[in-house]
Every structure is written in C-alpha cells, then in structure tokens.
mmCIF file of C-alpha atoms in Angstrom:
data_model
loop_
_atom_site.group_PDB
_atom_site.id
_atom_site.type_symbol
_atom_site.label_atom_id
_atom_site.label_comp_id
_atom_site.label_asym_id
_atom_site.label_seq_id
_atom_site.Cartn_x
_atom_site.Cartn_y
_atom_site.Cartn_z
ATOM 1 C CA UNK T 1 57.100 31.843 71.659
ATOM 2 C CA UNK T 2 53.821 31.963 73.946
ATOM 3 C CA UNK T 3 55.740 32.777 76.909
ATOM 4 C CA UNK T 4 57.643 35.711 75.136
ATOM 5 C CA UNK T 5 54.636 37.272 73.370
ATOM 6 C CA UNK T 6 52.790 37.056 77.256
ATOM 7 C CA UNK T 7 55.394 38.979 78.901
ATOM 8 C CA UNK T 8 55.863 41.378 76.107
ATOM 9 C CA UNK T 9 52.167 42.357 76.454
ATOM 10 C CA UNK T 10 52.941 43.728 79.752
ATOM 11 C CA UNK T 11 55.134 46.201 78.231
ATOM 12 C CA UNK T 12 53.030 48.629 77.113
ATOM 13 C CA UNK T 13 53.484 50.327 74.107
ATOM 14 C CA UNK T 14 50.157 52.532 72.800
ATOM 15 C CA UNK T 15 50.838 54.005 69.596
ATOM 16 C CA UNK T 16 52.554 57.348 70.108
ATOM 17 C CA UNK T 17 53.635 55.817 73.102
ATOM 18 C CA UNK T 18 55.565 53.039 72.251
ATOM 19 C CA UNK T 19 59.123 53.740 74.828
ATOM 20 C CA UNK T 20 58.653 51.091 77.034
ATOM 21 C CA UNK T 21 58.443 48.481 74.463
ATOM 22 C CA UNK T 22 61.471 50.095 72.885
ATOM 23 C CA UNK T 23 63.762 50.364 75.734
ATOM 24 C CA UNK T 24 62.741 46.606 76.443
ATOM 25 C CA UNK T 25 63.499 45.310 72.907
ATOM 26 C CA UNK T 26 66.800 47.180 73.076
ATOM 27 C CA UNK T 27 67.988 45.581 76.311
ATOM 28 C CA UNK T 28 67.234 42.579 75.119
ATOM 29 C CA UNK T 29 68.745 42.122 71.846
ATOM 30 C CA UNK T 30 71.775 44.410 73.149
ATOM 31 C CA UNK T 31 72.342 41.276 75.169
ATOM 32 C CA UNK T 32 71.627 38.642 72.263
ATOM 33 C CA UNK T 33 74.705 40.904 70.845
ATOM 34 C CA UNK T 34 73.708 42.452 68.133
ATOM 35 C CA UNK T 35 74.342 45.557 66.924
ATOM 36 C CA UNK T 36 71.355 48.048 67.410
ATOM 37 C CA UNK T 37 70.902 51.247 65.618
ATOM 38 C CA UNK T 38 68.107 53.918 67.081
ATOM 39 C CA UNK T 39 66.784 56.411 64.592
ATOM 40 C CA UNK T 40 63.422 58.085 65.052
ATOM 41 C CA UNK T 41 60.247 55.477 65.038
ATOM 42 C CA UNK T 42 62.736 52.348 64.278
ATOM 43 C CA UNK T 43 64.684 50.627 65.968
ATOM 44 C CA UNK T 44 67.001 47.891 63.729
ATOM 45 C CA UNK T 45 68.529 44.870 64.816
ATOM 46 C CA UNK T 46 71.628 44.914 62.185
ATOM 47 C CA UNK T 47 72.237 41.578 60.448
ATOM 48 C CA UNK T 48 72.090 40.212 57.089
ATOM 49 C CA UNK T 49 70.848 41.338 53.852
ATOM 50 C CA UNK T 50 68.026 39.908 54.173
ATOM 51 C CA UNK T 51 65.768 42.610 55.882
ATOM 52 C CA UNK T 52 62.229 41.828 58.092
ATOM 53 C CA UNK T 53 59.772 44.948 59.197
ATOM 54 C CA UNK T 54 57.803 44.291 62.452
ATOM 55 C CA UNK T 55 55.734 47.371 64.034
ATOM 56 C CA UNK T 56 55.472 47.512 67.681
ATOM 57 C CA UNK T 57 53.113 49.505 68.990
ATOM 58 C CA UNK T 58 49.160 48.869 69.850
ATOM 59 C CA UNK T 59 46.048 50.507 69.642
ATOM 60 C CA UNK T 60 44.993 52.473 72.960
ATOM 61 C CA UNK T 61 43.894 55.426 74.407
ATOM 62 C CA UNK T 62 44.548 58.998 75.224
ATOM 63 C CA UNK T 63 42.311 61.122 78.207
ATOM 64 C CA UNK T 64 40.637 64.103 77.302
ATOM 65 C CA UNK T 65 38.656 65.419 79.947
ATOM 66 C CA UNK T 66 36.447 64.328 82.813
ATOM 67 C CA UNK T 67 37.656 60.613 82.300
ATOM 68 C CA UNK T 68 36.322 60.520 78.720
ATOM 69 C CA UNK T 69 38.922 59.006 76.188
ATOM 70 C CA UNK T 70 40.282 59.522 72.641
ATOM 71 C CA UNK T 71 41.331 57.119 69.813
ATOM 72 C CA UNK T 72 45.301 56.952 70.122
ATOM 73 C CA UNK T 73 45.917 56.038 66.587
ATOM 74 C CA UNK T 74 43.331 58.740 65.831
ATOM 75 C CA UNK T 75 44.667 61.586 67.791
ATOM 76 C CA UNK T 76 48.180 60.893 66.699
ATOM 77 C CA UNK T 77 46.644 60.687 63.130
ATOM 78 C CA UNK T 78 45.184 64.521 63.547
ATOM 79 C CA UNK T 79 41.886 63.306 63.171
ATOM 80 C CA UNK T 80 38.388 61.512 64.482
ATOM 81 C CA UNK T 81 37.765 57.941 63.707
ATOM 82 C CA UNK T 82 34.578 57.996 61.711
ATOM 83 C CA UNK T 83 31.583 56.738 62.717
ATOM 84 C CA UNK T 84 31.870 53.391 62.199
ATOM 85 C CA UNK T 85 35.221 53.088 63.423
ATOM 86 C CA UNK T 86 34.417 54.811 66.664
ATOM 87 C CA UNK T 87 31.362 52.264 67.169
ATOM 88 C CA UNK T 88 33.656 49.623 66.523
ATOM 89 C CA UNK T 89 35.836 50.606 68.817
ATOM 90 C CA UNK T 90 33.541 51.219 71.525
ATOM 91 C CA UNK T 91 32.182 47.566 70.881
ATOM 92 C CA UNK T 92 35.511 45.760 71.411
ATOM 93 C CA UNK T 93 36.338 48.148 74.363
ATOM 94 C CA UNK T 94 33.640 48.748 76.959
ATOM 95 C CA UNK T 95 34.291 46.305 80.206
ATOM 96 C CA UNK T 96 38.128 46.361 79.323
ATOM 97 C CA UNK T 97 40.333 46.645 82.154
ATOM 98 C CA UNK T 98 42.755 49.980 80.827
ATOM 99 C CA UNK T 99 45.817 51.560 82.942
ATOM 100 C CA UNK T 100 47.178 55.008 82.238
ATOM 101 C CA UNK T 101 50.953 54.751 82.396
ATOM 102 C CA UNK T 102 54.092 57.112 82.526
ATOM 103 C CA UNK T 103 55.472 57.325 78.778
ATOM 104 C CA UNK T 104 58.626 56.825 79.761
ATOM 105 C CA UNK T 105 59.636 54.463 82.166
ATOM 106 C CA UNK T 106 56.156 52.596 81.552
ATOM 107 C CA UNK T 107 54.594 52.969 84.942
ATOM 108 C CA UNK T 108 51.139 52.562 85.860
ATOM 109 C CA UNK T 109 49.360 55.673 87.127
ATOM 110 C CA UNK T 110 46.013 54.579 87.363
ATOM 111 C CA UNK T 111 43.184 51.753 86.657
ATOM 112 C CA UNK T 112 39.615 52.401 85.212
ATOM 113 C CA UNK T 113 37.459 49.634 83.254
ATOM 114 C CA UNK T 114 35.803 50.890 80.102
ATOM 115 C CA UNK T 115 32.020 52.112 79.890
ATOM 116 C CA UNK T 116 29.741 53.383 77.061
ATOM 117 C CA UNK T 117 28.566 57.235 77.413
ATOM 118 C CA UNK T 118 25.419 58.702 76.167
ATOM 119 C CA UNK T 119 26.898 59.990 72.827
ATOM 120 C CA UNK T 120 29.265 56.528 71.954
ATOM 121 C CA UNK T 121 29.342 55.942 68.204
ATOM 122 C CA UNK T 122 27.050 57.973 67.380
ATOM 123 C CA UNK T 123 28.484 60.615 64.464
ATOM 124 C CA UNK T 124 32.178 61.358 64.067
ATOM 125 C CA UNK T 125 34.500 61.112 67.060
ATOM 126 C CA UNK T 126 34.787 58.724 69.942
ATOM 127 C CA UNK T 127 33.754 58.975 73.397
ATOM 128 C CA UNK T 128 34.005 56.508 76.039
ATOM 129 C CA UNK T 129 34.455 56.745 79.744
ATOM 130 C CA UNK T 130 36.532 55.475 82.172
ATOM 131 C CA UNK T 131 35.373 57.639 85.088
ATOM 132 C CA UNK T 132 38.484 56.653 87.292
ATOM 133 C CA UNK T 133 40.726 58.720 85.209
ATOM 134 C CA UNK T 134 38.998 61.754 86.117
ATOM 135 C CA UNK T 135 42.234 63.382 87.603
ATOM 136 C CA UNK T 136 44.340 61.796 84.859
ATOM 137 C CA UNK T 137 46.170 64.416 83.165
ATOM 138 C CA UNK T 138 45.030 64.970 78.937
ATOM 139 C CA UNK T 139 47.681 63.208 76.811
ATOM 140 C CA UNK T 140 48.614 60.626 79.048
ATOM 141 C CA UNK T 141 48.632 56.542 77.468
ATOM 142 C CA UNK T 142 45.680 54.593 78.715
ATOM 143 C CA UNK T 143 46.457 50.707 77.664
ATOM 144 C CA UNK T 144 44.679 47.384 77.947
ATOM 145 C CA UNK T 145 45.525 45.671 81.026
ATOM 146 C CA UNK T 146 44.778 41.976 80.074
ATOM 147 C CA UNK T 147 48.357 40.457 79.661
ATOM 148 C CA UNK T 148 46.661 37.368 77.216
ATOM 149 C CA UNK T 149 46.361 33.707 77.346
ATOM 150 C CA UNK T 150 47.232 30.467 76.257
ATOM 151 C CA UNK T 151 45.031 27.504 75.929
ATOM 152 C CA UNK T 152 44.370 24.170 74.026
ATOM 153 C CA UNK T 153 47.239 25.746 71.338
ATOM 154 C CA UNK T 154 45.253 29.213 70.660
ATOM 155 C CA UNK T 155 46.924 32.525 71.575
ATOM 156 C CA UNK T 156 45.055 35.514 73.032
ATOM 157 C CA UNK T 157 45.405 39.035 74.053
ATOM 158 C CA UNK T 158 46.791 42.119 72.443
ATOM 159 C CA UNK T 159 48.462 40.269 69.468
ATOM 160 C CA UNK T 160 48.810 42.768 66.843
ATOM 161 C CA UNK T 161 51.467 42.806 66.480
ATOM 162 C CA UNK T 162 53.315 41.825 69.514
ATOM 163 C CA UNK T 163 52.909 38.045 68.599
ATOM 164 C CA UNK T 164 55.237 39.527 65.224
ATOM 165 C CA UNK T 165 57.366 40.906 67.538
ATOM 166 C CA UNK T 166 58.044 38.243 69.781
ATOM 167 C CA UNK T 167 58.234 35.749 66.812
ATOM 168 C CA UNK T 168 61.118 37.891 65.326
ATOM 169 C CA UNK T 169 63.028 38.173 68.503
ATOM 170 C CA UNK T 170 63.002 34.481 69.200
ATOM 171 C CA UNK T 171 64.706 33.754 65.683
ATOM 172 C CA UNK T 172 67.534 35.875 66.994
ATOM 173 C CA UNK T 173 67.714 34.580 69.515
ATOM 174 C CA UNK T 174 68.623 31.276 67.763
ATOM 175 C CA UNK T 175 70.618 32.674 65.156
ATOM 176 C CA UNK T 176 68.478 34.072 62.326
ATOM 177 C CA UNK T 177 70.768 36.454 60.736
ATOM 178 C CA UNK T 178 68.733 38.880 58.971
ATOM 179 C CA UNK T 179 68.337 42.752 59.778
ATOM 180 C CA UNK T 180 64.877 43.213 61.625
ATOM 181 C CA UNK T 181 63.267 46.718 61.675
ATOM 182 C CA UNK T 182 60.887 47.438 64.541
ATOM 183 C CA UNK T 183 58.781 50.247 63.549
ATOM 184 C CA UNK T 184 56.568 52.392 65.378
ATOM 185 C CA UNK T 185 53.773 54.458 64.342
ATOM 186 C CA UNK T 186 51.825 52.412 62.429
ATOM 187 C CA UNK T 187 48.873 51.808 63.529
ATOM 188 C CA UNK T 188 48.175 56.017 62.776
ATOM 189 C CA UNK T 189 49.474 55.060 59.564
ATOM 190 C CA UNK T 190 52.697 56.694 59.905
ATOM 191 C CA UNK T 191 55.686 54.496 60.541
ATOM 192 C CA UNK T 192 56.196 54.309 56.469
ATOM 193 C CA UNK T 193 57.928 57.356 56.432
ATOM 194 C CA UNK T 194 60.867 56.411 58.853
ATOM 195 C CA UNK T 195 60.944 52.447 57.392
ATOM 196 C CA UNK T 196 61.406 54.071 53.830
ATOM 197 C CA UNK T 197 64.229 56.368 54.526
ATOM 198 C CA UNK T 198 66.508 53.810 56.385
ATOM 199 C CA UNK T 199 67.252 51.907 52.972
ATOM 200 C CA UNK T 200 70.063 53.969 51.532
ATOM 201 C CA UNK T 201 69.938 52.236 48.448
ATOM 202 C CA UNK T 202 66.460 50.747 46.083
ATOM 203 C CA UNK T 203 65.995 47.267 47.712
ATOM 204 C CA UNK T 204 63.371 44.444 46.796
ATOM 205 C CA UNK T 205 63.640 42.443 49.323
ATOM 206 C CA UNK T 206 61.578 44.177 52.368
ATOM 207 C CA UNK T 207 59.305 40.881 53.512
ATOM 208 C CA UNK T 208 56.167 42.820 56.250
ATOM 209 C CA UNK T 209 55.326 40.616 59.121
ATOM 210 C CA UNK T 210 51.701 41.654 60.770
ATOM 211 C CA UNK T 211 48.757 39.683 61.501
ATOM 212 C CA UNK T 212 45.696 39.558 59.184
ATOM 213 C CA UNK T 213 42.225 39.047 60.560
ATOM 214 C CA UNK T 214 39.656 36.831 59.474
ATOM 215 C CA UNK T 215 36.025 36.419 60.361
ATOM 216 C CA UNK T 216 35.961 32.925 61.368
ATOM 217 C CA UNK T 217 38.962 30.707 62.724
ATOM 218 C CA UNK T 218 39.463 28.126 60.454
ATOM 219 C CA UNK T 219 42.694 30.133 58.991
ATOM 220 C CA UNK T 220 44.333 30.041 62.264
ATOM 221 C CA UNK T 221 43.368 26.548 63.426
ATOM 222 C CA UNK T 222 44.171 25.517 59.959
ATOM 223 C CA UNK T 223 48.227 26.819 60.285
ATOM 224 C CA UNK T 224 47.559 28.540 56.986
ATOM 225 C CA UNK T 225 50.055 31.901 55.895
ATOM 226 C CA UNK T 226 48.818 35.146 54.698
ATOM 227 C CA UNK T 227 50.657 36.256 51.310
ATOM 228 C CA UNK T 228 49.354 39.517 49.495
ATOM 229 C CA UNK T 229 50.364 40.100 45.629
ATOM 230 C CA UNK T 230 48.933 43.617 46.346
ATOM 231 C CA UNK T 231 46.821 46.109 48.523
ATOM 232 C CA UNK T 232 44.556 48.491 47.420
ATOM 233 C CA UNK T 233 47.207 51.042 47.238
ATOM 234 C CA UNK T 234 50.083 49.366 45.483
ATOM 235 C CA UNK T 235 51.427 45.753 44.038
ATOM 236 C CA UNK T 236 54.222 43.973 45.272
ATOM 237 C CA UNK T 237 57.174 42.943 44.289
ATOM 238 C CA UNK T 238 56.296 39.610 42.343
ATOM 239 C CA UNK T 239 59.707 37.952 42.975
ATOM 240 C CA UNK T 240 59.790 38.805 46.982
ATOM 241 C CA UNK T 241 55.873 37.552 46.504
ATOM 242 C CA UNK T 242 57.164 34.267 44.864
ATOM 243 C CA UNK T 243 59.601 33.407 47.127
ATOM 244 C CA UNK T 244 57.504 33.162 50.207
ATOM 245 C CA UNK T 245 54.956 30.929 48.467
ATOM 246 C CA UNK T 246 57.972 28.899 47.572
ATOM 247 C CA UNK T 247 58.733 28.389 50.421
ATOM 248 C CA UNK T 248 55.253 27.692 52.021
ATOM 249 C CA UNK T 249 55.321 25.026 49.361
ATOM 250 C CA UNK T 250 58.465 23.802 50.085
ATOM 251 C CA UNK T 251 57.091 23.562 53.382
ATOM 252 C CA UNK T 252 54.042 21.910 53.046
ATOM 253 C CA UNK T 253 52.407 25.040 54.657
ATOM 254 C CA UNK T 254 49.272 26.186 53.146
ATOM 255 C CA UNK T 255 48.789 29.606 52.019
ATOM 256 C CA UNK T 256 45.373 31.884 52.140
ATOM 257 C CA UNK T 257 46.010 35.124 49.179
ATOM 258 C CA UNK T 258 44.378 37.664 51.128
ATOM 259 C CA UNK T 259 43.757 39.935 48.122
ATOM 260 C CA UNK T 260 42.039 37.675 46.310
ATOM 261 C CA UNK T 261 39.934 36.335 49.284
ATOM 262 C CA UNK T 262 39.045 40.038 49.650
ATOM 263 C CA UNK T 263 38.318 40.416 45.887
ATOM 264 C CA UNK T 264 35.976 37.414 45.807
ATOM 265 C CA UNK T 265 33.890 38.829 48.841
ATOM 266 C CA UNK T 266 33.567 41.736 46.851
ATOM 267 C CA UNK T 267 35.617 44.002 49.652
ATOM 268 C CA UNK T 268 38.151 46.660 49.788
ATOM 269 C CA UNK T 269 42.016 45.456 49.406
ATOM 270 C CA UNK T 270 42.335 47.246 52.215
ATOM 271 C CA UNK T 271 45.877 49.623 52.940
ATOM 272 C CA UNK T 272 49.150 48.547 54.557
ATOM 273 C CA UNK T 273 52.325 49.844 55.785
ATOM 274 C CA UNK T 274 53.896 47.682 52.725
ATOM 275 C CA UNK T 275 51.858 49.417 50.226
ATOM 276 C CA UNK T 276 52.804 53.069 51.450
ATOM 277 C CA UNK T 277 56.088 52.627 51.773
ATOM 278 C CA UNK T 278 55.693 51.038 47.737
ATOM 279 C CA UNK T 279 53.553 53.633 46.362
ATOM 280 C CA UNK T 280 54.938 56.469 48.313
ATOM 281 C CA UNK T 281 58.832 55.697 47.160
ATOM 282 C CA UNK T 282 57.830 54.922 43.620
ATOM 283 C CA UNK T 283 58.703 51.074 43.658
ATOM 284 C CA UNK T 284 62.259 52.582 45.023
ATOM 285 C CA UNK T 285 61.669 50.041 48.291
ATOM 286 C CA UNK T 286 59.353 47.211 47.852
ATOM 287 C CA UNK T 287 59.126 43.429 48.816
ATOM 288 C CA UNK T 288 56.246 41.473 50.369
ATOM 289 C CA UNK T 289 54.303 40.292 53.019
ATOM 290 C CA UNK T 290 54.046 37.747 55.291
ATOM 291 C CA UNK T 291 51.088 37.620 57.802
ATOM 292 C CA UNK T 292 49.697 35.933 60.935
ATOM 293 C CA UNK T 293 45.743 34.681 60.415
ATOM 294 C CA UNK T 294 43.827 35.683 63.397
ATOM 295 C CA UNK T 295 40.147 35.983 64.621
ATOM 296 C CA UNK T 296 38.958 39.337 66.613
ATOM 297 C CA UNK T 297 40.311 41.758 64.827
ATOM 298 C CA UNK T 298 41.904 45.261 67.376
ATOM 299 C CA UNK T 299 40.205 43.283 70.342
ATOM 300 C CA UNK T 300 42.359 42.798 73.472
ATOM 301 C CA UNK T 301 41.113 38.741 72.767
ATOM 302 C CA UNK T 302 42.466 38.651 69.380
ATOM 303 C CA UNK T 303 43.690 35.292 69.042
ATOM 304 C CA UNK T 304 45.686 32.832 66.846
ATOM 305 C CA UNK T 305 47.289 29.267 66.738
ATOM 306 C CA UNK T 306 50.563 27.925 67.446
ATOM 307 C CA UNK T 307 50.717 26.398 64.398
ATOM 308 C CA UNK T 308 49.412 29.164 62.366
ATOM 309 C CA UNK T 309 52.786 30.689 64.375
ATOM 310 C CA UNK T 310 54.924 28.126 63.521
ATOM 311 C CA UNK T 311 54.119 28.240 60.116
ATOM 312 C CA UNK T 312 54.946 31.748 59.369
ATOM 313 C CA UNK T 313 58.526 30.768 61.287
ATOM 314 C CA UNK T 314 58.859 28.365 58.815
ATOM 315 C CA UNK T 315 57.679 30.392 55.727
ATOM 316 C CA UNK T 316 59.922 33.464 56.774
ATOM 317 C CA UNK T 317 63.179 31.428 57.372
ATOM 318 C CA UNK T 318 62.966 29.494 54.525
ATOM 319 C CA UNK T 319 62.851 32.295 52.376
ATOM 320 C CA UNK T 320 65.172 34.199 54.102
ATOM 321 C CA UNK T 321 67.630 31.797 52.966
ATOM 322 C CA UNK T 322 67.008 31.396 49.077
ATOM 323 C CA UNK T 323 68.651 33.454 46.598
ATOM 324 C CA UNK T 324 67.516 36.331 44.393
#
C-alpha cells in the first residue's frame, strides 16, 4: 500500500490536469483485466454492484505571469480563493519544491521552489512566486515535487487523495469485485456532475472514499474511520451510513462521526463531493462515506497511519459484502 501510494505521487495529476494519473491508472488496471470505461472526468473500473468513488487529482498550481502563480482548483473554479484561503495556501506552500509539467504525457518542464511576494494573502486572490518559471508559458500545471515518505508506520506526502487511490487499486488487485469510479475535478468542486450522470438508474449504495483532516494525530495513530451521517449540504443515506459502522463494529475498528465532532466544536459541516452529488440529484444517487483521518490538511506533508489505512480496507470490504 505505501509503496503504491509513493510511486503514484510521482504521477502528477493537478486538478484540471489530471492525464497522467489517468493514463497510468488505465494501464494498470487494463492489465489487472478489468474492463475500463472512459467518459469525461471518470474513469470506472467495471465490477460488481457494489460501487466505490475515489477522486484523483491534487491541489497545484497554474503560472500567470512573471513566475507568479494561481490557485489550480481556483482558476478551474472561475474564481479567487478568498483571503483566508489564499493565506492558507501560501502558508503550506512557500519553500515547496514545484515542477511545471507537459499535461499530457506528464513531463517535467521546469523546477522553481516556492516564495512569498509582497502582496501574499493579503485581500482576495493569490500570489506567490516561483521566479524560475519566468519563461513558463500561462496555463501550464506547476505540481509539488516531494514524492512522500514512510516512517515508524506514518504516511506522508501529497495524500489527498492518492493514498484513496492507491488503497482502491490494491483491492483489485486482489480480487475486490466492486465497480470503482475515479473522478476528477474535485477538488474545484466539480467532479459531481460527471459521478452523478454515470448511474443510469437511482442507486443507494455510492460509499465516498477521501481523507478527512484533523488537527491533532491521535485519529490517525489511533486506526480510527471517518463516517459522516451528513454534510452541511445534504444527509446521507442512513442504511449505506449503517452498514459501514456495522462493519467497523464487526471489525473491532473504531469510528470518529465527523459531523458531530464538527457540531460539538461549534464548526461548519463543511461540503463534499457526496453531498452535491445528494442534494444536486434530489436523493436520486446517494450512499455514504468512508474517510481516511489525517493531520496537515492540503500540505504536501499531509500524513496518516498504516493502520488508520488498514482500517478503512477493512471497513470498506466488509461492507462491500453485506446485503441491502
């Protein structure tokens, strides 16, 4: 699981800009042998009923001008991060190693590390430099460079949501039969759209895997899972909901209910690509969540256990396997 969710994070795959990654996870399960369809922002591993949602892509950069860089998600989004986005970006970024890479075949075109201008995080926008991309053309994906690590069982790098990915992957790879959608998009909040209109038919069934940060570790190092009964934009579907905490019980896995851990601390619910695809289809498509607890939240040191990993392996195949 380590090893694959390393050498996936040197496939880069900014949102917007996700190819690389795709052509990669299509090679690979094409040889695994199953059946994959390409639409538009998805690509589906067909198997059983039971169907899993993974996104693939990462938060990055795009150039503007004179080596100055834009917010991926934001740009592809049609807007500015706000203010306190854009300083919390600039916090988690400046010193980062970043390439810009061809958006096809995934090359690298250039190396700059990160640095704070005069004007970062200060009002709407985002502006931070990376004076080596000077000659860069506009447009072109800048991603982190840092492939992650793995030490004394923690997990860090990139990891939303490639450590999703590469847990996915690995249960095909030993036989888990259900259908697994890799979406793209969603980090600019729009892979809903394209993971709504593949279900020809109202389903309840649609279990999210992402990671879900938390502000200290204890989560992680605990092996804990992530369930959600709702987000601040929809509820879901109580029986998909009651299934995976069966299963955590069943076994012995421990589970954190990250809407009422938010409600408690007296914060927002929060959005998800679950709770779009709900409230935007009218209940037509619904299901649950399962998440990843990690620490350093849309850092390129994000990290999380392998037991916290393990766990959610557990949780999803479990439930995979019990009935309506």
């Amino acid at each position: 699981m380590a090893h694959r969710t390393l050498r996936y994070l040197t496939a880069p795959a900014v949102v917007g800009f996700e190819e690389p990654f795709v052509d990669l996870l299509h090679d690979e399960l094409a040889t695994l042998g199953r059946r994959v369809e390409r639409h538009p922002s998805l690509l589906v591993a067909v198997g059983g009923p039971a169907v899993i949602s993974v996104h693939i892509d990462r938060h990055g950069f795009v150039p503007r001008e004179q080596g100055r860089l834009g917010h991926a998600a934001s740009a592809l989004a049609g807007r500015l991060p706000a203010p306190s986005l854009a300083a919390a970006i600039c916090r988690r970024s400046v010193g980062e190693i970043v390439y810009a890479y061809d958006s096809a075949p995934g090359d690298s075109l250039a190396e700059a590390t990160i640095s704070h201008s005069d004007h970062c995080g200060r009002g709407a926008g985002l502006d931070v430099v990376a004076h080596e991309f000077t000659d860069v053309a506009p447009g072109t994906p800048v991603a982190f460079k840092s492939a992650g690590t793995m030490t004394g069982g923690w997990l860090r790098g990139q990891i939303d949501n490639t450590i999703c990915v590469a847990l996915a992957m690995e249960l095909i790879e030993h036989g888990f039969d259900a259908t697994v959608i890799f979406t793209l998009g969603e980090e600019a909040g729009r892979s809903w759209r394209a993971l709504a209109s593949w279900f020809g038919e109202p389903t309840s069934r649609l279990i999210v895997l992402d990671t879900s940060p938390f502000d200290n570790p204890e989560p992680a190092t605990s092996g804990v899972v992530v369930l959600r009964g709702a987000d601040a934009g929809a509820t879901f579907d109580m029986n998909a909901t009651g299934r995976l905490a069966e299963a955590a019980d069943g076994a012995g896995v421990r589970v954190v209910w990250k809407d009422r851990y938010l409600a408690d601390a007296g914060r927002s619910l929060g959005r998800t690509e679950l709770g779009r695809v709900v409230a935007e289809t009218g209940g037509r498509v619904t299901g649950s969540t399962l998440q990843v607890p990690t620490t350093d939240y849309h850092t390129n040191h994000e990290a999380t256990t392998l037991t916290a990993i393990q766990s959610v392996a557990e949780v999803l195949t479990r439930s995979a396997d019990s009935p309506d």
